[in-house]
JSON list of C-alpha atoms in Angstrom, two decimals:
[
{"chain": "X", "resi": 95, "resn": "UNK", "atom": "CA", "xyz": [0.00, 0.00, 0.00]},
{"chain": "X", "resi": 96, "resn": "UNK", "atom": "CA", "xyz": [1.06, 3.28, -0.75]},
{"chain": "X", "resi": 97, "resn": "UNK", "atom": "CA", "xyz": [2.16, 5.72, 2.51]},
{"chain": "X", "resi": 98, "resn": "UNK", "atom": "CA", "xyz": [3.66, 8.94, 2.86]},
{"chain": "X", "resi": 99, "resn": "UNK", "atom": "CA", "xyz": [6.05, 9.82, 5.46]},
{"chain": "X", "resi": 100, "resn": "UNK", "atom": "CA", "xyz": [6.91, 13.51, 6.82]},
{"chain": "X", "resi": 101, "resn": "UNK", "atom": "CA", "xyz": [9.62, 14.08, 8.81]},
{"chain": "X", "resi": 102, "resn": "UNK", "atom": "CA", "xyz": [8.88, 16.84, 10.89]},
{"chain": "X", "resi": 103, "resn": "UNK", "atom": "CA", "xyz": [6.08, 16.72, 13.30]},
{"chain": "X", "resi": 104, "resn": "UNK", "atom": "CA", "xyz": [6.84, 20.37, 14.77]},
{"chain": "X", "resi": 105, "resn": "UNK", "atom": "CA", "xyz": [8.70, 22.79, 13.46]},
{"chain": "X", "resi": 106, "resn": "UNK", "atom": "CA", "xyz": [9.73, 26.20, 14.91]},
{"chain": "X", "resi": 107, "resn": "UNK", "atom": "CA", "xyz": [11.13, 28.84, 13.02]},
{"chain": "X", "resi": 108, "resn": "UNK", "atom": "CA", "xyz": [12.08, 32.82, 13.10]},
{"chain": "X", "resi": 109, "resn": "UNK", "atom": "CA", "xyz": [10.70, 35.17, 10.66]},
{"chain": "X", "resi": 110, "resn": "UNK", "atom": "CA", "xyz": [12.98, 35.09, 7.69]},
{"chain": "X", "resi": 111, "resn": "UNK", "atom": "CA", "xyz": [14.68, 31.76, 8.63]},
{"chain": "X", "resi": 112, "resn": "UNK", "atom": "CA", "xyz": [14.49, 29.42, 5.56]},
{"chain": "X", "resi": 113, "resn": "UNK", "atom": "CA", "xyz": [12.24, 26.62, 5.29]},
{"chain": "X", "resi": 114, "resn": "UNK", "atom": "CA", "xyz": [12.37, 23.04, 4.34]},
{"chain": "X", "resi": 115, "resn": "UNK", "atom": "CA", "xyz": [10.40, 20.65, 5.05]},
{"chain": "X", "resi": 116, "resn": "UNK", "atom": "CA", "xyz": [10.74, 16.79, 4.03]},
{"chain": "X", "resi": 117, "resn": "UNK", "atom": "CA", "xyz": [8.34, 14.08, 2.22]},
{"chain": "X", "resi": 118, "resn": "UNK", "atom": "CA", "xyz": [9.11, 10.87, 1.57]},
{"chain": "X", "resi": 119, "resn": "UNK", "atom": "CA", "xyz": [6.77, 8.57, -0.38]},
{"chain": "X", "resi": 120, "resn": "UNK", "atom": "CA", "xyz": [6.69, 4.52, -1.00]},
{"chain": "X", "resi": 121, "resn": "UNK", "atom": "CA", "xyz": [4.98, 3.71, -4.57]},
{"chain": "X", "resi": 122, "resn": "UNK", "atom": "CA", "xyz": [7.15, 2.72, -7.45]},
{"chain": "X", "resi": 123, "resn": "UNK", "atom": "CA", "xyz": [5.68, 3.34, -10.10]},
{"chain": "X", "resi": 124, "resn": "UNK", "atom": "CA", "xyz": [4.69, 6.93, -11.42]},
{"chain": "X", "resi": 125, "resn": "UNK", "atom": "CA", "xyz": [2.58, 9.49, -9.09]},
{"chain": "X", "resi": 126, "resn": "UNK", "atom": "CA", "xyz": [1.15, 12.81, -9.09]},
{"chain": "X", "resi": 127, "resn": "UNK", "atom": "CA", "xyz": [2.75, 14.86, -5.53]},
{"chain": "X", "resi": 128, "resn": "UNK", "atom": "CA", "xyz": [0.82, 17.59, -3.75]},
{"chain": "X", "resi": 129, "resn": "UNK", "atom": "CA", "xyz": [1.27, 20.14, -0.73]},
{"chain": "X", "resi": 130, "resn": "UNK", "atom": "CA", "xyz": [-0.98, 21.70, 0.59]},
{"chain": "X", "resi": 131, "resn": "UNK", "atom": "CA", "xyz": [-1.54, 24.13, 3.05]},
{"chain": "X", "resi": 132, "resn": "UNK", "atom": "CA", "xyz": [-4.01, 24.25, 6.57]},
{"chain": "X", "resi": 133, "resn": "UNK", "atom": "CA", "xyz": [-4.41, 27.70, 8.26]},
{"chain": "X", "resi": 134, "resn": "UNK", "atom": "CA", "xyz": [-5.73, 27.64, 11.92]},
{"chain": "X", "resi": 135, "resn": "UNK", "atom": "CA", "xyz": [-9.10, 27.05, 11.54]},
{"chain": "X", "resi": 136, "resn": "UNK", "atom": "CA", "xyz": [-9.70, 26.69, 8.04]},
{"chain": "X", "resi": 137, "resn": "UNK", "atom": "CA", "xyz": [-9.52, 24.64, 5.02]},
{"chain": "X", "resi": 138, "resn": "UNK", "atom": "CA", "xyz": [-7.28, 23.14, 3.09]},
{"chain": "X", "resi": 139, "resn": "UNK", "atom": "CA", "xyz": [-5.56, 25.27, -0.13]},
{"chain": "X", "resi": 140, "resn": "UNK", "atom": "CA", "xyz": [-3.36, 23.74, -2.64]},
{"chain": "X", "resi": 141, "resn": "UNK", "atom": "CA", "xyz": [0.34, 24.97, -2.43]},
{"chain": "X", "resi": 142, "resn": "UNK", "atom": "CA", "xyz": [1.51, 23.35, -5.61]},
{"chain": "X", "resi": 143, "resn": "UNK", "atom": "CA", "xyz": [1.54, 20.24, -7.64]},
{"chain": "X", "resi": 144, "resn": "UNK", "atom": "CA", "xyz": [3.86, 17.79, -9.32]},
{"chain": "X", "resi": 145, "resn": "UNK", "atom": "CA", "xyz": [2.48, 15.44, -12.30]},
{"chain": "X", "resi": 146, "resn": "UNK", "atom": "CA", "xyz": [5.39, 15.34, -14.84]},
{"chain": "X", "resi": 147, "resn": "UNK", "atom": "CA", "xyz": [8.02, 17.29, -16.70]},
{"chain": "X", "resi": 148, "resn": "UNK", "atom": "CA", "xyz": [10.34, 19.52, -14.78]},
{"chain": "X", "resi": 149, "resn": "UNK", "atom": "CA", "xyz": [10.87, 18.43, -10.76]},
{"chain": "X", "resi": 150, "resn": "UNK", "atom": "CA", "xyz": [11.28, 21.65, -9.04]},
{"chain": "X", "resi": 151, "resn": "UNK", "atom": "CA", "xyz": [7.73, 23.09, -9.14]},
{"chain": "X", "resi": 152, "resn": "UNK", "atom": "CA", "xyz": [6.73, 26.54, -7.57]},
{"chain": "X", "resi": 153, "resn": "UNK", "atom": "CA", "xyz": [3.60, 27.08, -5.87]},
{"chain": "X", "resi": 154, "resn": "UNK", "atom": "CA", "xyz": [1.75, 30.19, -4.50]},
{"chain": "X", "resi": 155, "resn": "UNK", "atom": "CA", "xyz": [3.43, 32.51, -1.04]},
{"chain": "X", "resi": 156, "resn": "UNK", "atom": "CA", "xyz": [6.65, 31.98, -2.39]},
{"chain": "X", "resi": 157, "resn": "UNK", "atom": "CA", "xyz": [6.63, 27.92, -1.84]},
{"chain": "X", "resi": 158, "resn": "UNK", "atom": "CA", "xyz": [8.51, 25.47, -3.87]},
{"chain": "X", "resi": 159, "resn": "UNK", "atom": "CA", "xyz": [9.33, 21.47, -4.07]},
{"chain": "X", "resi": 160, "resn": "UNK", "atom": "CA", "xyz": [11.32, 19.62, -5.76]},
{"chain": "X", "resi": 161, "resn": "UNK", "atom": "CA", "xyz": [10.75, 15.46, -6.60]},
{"chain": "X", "resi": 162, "resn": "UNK", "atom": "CA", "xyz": [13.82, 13.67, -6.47]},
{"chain": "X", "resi": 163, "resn": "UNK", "atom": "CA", "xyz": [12.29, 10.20, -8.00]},
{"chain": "X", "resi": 164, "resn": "UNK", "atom": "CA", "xyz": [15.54, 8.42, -6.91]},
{"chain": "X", "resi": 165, "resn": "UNK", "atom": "CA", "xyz": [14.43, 9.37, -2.97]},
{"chain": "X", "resi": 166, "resn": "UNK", "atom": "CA", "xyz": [11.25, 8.81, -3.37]},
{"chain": "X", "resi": 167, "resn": "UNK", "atom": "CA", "xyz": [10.93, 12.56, -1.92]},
{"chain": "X", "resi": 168, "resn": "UNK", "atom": "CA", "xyz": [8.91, 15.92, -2.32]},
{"chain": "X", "resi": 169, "resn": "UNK", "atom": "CA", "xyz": [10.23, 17.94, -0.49]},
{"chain": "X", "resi": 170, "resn": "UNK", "atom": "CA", "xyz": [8.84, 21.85, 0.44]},
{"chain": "X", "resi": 171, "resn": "UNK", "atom": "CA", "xyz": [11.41, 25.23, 0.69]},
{"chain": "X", "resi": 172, "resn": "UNK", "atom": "CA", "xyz": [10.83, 28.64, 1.16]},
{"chain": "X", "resi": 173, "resn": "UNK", "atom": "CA", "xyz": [13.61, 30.92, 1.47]},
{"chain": "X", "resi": 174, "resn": "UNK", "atom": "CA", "xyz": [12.19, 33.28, 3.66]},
{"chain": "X", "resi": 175, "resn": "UNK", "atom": "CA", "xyz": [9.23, 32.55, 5.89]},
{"chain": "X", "resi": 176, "resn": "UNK", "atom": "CA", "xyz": [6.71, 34.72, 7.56]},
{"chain": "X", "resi": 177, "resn": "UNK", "atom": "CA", "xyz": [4.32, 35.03, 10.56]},
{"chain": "X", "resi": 178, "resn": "UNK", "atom": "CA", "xyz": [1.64, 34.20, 7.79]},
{"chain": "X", "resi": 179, "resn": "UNK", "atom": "CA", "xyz": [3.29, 30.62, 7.28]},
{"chain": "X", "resi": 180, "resn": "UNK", "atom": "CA", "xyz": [2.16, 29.51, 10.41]},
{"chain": "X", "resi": 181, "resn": "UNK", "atom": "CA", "xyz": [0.23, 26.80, 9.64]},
{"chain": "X", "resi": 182, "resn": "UNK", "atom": "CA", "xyz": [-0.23, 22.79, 9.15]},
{"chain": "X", "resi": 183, "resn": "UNK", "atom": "CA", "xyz": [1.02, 21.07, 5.83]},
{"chain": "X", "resi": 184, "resn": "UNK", "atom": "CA", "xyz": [0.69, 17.93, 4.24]},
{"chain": "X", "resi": 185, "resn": "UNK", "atom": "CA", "xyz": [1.94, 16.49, 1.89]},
{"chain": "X", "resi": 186, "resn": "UNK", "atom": "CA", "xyz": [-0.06, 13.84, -0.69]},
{"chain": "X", "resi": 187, "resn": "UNK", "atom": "CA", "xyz": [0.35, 11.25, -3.48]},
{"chain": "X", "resi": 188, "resn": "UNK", "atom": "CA", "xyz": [-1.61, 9.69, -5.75]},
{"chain": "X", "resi": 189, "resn": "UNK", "atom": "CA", "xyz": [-0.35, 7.39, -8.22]},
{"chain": "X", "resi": 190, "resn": "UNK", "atom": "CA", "xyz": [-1.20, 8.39, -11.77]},
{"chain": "X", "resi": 191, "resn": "UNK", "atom": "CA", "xyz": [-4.67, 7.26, -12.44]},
{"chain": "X", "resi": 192, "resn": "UNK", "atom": "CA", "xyz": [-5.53, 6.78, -8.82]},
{"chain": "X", "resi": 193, "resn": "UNK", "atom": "CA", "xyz": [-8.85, 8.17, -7.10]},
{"chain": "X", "resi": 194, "resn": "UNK", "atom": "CA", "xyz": [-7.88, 9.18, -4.32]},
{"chain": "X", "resi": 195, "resn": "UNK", "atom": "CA", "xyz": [-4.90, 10.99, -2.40]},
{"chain": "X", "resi": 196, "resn": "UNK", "atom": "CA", "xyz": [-2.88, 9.64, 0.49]},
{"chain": "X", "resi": 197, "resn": "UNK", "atom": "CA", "xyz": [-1.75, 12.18, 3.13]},
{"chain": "X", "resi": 198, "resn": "UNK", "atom": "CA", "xyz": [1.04, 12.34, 5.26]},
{"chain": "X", "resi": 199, "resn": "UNK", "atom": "CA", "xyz": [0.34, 13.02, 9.14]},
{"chain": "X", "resi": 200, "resn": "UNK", "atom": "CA", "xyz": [1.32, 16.86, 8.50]},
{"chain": "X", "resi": 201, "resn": "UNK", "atom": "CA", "xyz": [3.94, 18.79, 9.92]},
{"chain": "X", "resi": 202, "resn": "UNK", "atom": "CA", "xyz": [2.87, 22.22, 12.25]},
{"chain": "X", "resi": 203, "resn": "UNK", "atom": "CA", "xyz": [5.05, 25.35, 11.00]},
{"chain": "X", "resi": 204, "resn": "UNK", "atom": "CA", "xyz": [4.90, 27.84, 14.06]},
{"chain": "X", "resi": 205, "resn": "UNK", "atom": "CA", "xyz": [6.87, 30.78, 12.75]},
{"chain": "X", "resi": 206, "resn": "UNK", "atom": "CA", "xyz": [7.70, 33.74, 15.62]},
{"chain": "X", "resi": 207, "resn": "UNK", "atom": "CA", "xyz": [7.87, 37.33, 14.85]},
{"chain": "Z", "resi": 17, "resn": "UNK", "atom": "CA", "xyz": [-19.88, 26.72, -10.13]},
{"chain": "Z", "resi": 18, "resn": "UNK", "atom": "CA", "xyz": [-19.47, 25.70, -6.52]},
{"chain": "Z", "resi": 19, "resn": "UNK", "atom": "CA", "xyz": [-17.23, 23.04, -6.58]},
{"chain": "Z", "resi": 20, "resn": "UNK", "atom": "CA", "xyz": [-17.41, 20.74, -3.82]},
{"chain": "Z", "resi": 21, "resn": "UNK", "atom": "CA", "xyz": [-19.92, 21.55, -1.25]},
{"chain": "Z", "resi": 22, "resn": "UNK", "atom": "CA", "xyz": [-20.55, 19.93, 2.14]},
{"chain": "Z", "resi": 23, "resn": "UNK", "atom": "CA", "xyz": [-23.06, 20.39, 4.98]},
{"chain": "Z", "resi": 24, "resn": "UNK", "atom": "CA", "xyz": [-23.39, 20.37, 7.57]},
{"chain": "Z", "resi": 25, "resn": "UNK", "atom": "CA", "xyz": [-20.02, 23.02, 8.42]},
{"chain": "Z", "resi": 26, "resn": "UNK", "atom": "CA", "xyz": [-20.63, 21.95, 12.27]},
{"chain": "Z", "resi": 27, "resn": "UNK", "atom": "CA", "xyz": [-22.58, 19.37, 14.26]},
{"chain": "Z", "resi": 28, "resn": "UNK", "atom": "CA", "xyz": [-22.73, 17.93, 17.87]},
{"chain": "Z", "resi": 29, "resn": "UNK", "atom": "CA", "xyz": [-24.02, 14.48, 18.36]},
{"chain": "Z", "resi": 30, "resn": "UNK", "atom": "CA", "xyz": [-25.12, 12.18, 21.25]},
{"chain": "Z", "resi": 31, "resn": "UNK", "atom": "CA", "xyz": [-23.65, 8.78, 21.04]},
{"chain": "Z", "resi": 32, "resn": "UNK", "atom": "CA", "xyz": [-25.68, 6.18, 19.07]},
{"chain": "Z", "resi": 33, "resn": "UNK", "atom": "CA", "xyz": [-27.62, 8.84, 17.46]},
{"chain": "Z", "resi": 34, "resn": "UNK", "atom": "CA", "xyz": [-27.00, 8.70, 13.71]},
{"chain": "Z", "resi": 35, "resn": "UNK", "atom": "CA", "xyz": [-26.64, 11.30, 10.99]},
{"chain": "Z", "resi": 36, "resn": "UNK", "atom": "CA", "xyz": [-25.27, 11.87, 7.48]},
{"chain": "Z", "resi": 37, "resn": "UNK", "atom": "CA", "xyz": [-22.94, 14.32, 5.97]},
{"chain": "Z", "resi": 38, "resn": "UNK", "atom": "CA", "xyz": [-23.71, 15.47, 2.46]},
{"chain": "Z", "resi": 39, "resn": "UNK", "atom": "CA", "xyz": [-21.32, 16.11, -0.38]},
{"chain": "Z", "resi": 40, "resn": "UNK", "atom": "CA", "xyz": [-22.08, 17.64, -3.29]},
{"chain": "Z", "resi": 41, "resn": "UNK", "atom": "CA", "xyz": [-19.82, 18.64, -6.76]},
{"chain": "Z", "resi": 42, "resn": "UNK", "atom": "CA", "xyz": [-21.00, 20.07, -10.04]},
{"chain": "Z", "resi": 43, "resn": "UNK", "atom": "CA", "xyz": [-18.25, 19.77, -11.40]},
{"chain": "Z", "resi": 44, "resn": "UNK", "atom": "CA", "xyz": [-19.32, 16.18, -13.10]},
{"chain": "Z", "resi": 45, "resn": "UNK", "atom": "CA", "xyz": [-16.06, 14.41, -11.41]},
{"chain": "Z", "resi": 46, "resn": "UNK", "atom": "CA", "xyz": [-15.99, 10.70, -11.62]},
{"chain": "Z", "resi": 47, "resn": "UNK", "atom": "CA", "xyz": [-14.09, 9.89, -8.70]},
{"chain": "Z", "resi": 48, "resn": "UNK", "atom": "CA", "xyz": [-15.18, 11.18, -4.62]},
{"chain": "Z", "resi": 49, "resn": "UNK", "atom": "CA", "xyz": [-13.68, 10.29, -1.53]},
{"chain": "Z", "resi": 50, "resn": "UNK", "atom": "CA", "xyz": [-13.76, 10.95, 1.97]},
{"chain": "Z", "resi": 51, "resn": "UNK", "atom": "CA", "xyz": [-11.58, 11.61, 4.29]},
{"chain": "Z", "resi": 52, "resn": "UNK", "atom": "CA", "xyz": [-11.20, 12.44, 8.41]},
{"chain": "Z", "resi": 53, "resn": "UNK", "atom": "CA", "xyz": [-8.60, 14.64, 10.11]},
{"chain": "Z", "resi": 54, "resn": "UNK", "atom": "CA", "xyz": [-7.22, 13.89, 13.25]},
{"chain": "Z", "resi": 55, "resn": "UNK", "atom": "CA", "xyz": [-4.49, 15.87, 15.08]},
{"chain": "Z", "resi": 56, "resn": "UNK", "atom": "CA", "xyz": [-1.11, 13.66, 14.59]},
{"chain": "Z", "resi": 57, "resn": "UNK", "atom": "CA", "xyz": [-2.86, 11.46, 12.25]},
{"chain": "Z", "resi": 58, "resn": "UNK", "atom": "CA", "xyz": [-3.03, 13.87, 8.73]},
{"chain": "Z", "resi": 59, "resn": "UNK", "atom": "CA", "xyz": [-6.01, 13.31, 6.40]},
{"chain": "Z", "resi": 60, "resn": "UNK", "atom": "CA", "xyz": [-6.98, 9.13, 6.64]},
{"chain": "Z", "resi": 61, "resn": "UNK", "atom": "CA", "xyz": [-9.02, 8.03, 3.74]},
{"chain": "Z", "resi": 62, "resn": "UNK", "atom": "CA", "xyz": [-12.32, 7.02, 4.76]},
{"chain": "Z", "resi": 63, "resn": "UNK", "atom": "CA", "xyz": [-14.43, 5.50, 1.50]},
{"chain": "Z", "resi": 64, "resn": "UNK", "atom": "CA", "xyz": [-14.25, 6.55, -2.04]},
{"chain": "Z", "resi": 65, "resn": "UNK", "atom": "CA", "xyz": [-15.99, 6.40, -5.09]},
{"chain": "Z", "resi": 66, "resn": "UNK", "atom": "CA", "xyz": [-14.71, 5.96, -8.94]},
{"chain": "Z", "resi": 67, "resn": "UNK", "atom": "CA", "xyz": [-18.35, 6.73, -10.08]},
{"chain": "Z", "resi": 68, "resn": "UNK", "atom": "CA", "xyz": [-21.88, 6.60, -9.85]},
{"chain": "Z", "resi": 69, "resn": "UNK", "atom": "CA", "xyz": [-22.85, 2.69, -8.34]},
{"chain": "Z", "resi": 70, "resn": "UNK", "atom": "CA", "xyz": [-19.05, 1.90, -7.19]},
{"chain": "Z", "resi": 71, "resn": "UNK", "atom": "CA", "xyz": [-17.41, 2.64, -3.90]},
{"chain": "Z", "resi": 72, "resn": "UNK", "atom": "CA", "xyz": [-14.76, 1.00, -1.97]},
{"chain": "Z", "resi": 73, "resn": "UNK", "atom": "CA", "xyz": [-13.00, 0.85, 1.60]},
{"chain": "Z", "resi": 74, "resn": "UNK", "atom": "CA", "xyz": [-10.39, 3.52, 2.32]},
{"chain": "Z", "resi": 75, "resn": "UNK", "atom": "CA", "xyz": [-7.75, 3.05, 5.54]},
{"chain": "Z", "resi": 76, "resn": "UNK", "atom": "CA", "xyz": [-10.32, 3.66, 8.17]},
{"chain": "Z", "resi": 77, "resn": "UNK", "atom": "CA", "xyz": [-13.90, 2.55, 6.85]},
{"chain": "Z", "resi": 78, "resn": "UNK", "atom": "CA", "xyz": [-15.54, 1.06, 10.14]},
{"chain": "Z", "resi": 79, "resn": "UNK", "atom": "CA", "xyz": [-18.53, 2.94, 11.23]},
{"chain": "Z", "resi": 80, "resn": "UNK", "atom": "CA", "xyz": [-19.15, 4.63, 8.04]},
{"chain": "Z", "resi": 81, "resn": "UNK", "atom": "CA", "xyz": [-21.61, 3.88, 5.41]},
{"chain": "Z", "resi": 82, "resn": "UNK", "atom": "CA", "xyz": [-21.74, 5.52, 1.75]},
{"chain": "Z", "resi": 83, "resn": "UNK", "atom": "CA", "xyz": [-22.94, 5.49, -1.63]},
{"chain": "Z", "resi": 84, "resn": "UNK", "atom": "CA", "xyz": [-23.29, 7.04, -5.19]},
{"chain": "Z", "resi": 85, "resn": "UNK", "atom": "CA", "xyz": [-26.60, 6.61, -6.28]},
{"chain": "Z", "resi": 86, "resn": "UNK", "atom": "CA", "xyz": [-25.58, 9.78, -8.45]},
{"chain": "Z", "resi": 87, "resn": "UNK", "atom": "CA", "xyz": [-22.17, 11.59, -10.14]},
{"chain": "Z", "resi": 88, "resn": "UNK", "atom": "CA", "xyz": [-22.41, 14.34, -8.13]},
{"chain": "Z", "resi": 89, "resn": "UNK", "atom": "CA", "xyz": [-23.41, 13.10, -4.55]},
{"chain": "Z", "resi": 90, "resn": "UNK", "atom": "CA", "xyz": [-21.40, 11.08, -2.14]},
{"chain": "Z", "resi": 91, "resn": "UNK", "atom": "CA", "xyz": [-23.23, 10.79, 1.46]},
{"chain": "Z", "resi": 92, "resn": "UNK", "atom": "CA", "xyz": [-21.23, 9.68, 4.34]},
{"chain": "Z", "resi": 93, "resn": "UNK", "atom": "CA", "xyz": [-23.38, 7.62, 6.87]},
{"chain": "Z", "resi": 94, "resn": "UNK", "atom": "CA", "xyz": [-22.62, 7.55, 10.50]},
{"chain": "Z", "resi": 95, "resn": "UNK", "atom": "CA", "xyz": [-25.05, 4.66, 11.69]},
{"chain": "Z", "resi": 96, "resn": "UNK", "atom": "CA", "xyz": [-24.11, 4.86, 15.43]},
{"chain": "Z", "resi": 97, "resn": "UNK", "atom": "CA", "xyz": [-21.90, 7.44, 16.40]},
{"chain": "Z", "resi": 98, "resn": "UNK", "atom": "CA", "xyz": [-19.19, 7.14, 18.78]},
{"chain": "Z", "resi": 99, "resn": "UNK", "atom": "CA", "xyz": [-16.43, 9.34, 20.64]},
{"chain": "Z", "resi": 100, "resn": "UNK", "atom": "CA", "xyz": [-14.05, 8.02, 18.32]},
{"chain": "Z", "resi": 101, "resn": "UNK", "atom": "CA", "xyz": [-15.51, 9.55, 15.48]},
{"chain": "Z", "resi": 102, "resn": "UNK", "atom": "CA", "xyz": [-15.26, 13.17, 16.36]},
{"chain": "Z", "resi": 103, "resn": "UNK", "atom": "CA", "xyz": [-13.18, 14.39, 13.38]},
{"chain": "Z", "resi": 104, "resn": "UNK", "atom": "CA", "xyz": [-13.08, 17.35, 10.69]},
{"chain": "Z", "resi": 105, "resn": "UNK", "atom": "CA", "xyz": [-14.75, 15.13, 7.69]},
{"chain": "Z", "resi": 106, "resn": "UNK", "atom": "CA", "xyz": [-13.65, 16.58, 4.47]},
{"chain": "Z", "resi": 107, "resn": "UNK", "atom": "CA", "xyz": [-14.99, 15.08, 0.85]},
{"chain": "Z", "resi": 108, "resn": "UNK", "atom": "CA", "xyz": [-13.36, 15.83, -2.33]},
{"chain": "Z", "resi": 109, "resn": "UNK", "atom": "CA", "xyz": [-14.06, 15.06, -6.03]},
{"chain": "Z", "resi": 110, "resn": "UNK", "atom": "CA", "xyz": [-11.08, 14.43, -8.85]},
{"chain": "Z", "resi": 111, "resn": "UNK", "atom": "CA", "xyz": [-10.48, 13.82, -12.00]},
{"chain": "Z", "resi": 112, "resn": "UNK", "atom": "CA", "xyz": [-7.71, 12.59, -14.47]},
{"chain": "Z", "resi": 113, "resn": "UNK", "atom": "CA", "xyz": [-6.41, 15.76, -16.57]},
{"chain": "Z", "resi": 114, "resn": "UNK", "atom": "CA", "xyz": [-4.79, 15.31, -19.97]},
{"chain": "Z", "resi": 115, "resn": "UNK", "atom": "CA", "xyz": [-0.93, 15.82, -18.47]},
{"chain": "Z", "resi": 116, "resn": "UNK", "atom": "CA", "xyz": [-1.57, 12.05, -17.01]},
{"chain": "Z", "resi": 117, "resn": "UNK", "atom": "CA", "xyz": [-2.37, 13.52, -13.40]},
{"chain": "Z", "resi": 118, "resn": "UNK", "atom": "CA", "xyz": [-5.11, 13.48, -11.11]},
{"chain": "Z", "resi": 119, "resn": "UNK", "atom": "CA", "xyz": [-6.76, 16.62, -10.07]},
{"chain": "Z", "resi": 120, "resn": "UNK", "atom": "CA", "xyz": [-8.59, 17.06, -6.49]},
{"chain": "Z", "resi": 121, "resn": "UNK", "atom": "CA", "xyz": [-10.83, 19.67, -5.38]},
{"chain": "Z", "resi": 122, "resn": "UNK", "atom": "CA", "xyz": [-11.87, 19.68, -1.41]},
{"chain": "Z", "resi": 123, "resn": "UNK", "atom": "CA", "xyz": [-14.87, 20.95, 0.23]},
{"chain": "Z", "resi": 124, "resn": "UNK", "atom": "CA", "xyz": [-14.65, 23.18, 3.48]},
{"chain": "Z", "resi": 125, "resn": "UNK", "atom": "CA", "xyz": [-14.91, 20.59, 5.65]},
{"chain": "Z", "resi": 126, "resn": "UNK", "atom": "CA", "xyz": [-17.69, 19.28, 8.56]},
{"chain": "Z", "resi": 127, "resn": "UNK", "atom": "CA", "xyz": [-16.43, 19.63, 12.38]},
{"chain": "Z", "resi": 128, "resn": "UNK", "atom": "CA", "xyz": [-18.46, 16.93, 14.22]},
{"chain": "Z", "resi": 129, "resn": "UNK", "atom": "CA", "xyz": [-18.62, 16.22, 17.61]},
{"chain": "Z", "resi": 130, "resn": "UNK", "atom": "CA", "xyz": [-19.94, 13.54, 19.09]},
{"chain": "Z", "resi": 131, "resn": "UNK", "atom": "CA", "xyz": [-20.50, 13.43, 23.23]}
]
């Protein structure tokens, strides 16, 4: 069965610190690779997407991953965070064709000011 | 164009009592799911649906009924409810796009509680 593995549980950072957090995935064949994003208290919003073609994708608030298919990871930077970052994010797979995503257990950004 | 629509955003329930959570999506997507969130434990996939008639068993299907009498409904059935089932329930509808991957579209979520 597929399952997708982030590192970080909690993760505490200063304004303007960089950001990466890691996603690791087991399926072996070919997958589509999400992010998204959970403020306090509301939904979730799409961060960015992989399906195919170049692996470094870039995503809305300044977010970007990049799939390394030879570590099975997808993992999220941001150069520069902000107070506004604080938030949950998971990270997702589906493999190509699939109906229906797999999530990772998310990992809590608290970001001080 | 809503997208994917579910109600109710809130509810409290007595254990035992039983209810269902409605998801809607005009966005004629084949495939529905749902899922819960619980803190620690991410988004756990719940039941999903590849179309109209068909559903199968996600991770964590006990306690939950659905079906898809139609494309764009996929009701989640709580016979019984129990403690253990106090969640934030969110559906969502995909679809396979033309660069081989699967888009997913998520409703606002339902916040039940049950006591």
């Amino acid at each position: 069965a597929q399952s997708v593995s982030q590192h970080n549980h909690h993760v505490i950072l200063s304004e303007a610190a960089s950001l990466e957090l890691g996603c690791n995935y087991s399926y072996g064949g070919t997958v589509n690779l999400f992010w998204y994003v959970q403020y306090p208290g509301q939904h979730l919003q799409l961060l960015l997407k992989y399906f195919s073609g170049d692996p470094l994708v870039k995503g809305i608030k300044g977010f970007e991953a990049e799939f390394i298919k030879s570590k099975f990871s997808f993992n999220l930077r941001k150069p520069s965070v902000q107070w506004s970052d604080t938030a949950e994010y998971f990270c997702a797979v589906i493999r190509q064709a699939g109906t229906a995503l797999i999530f990772g257990k998310g990992t809590t950004l608290s970001v001080s000011s | 164009n809503a997208g994917v629509t579910q109600t109710p955003k809130f509810q409290v329930l007595k254990t035992g009592q039983s209810m269902t959570l409605q998801c809607a999506q005009d966005m004629n997507h084949e495939y529905m799911s749902w899922y819960r969130q619980d803190p620690g434990m991410g988004l756990r996939l719940i039941h999903y649906s590849v179309g109209a008639g068909i559903t199968d068993q996600g991770e964590v299907p006990n306690g939950y009924n659905v079906s898809r009498s139609t494309t764009e409904d996929f009701p989640l059935r709580l016979l019984s409810a129990a403690p253990s089932q106090t969640s934030v329930y969110f559906c969502a509808s995909s679809y396979p796009n033309n660069l081989g991957g699967t888009e997913a579209f998520f409703g606002q979520g339902t916040r039940l509680t049950v006591v």
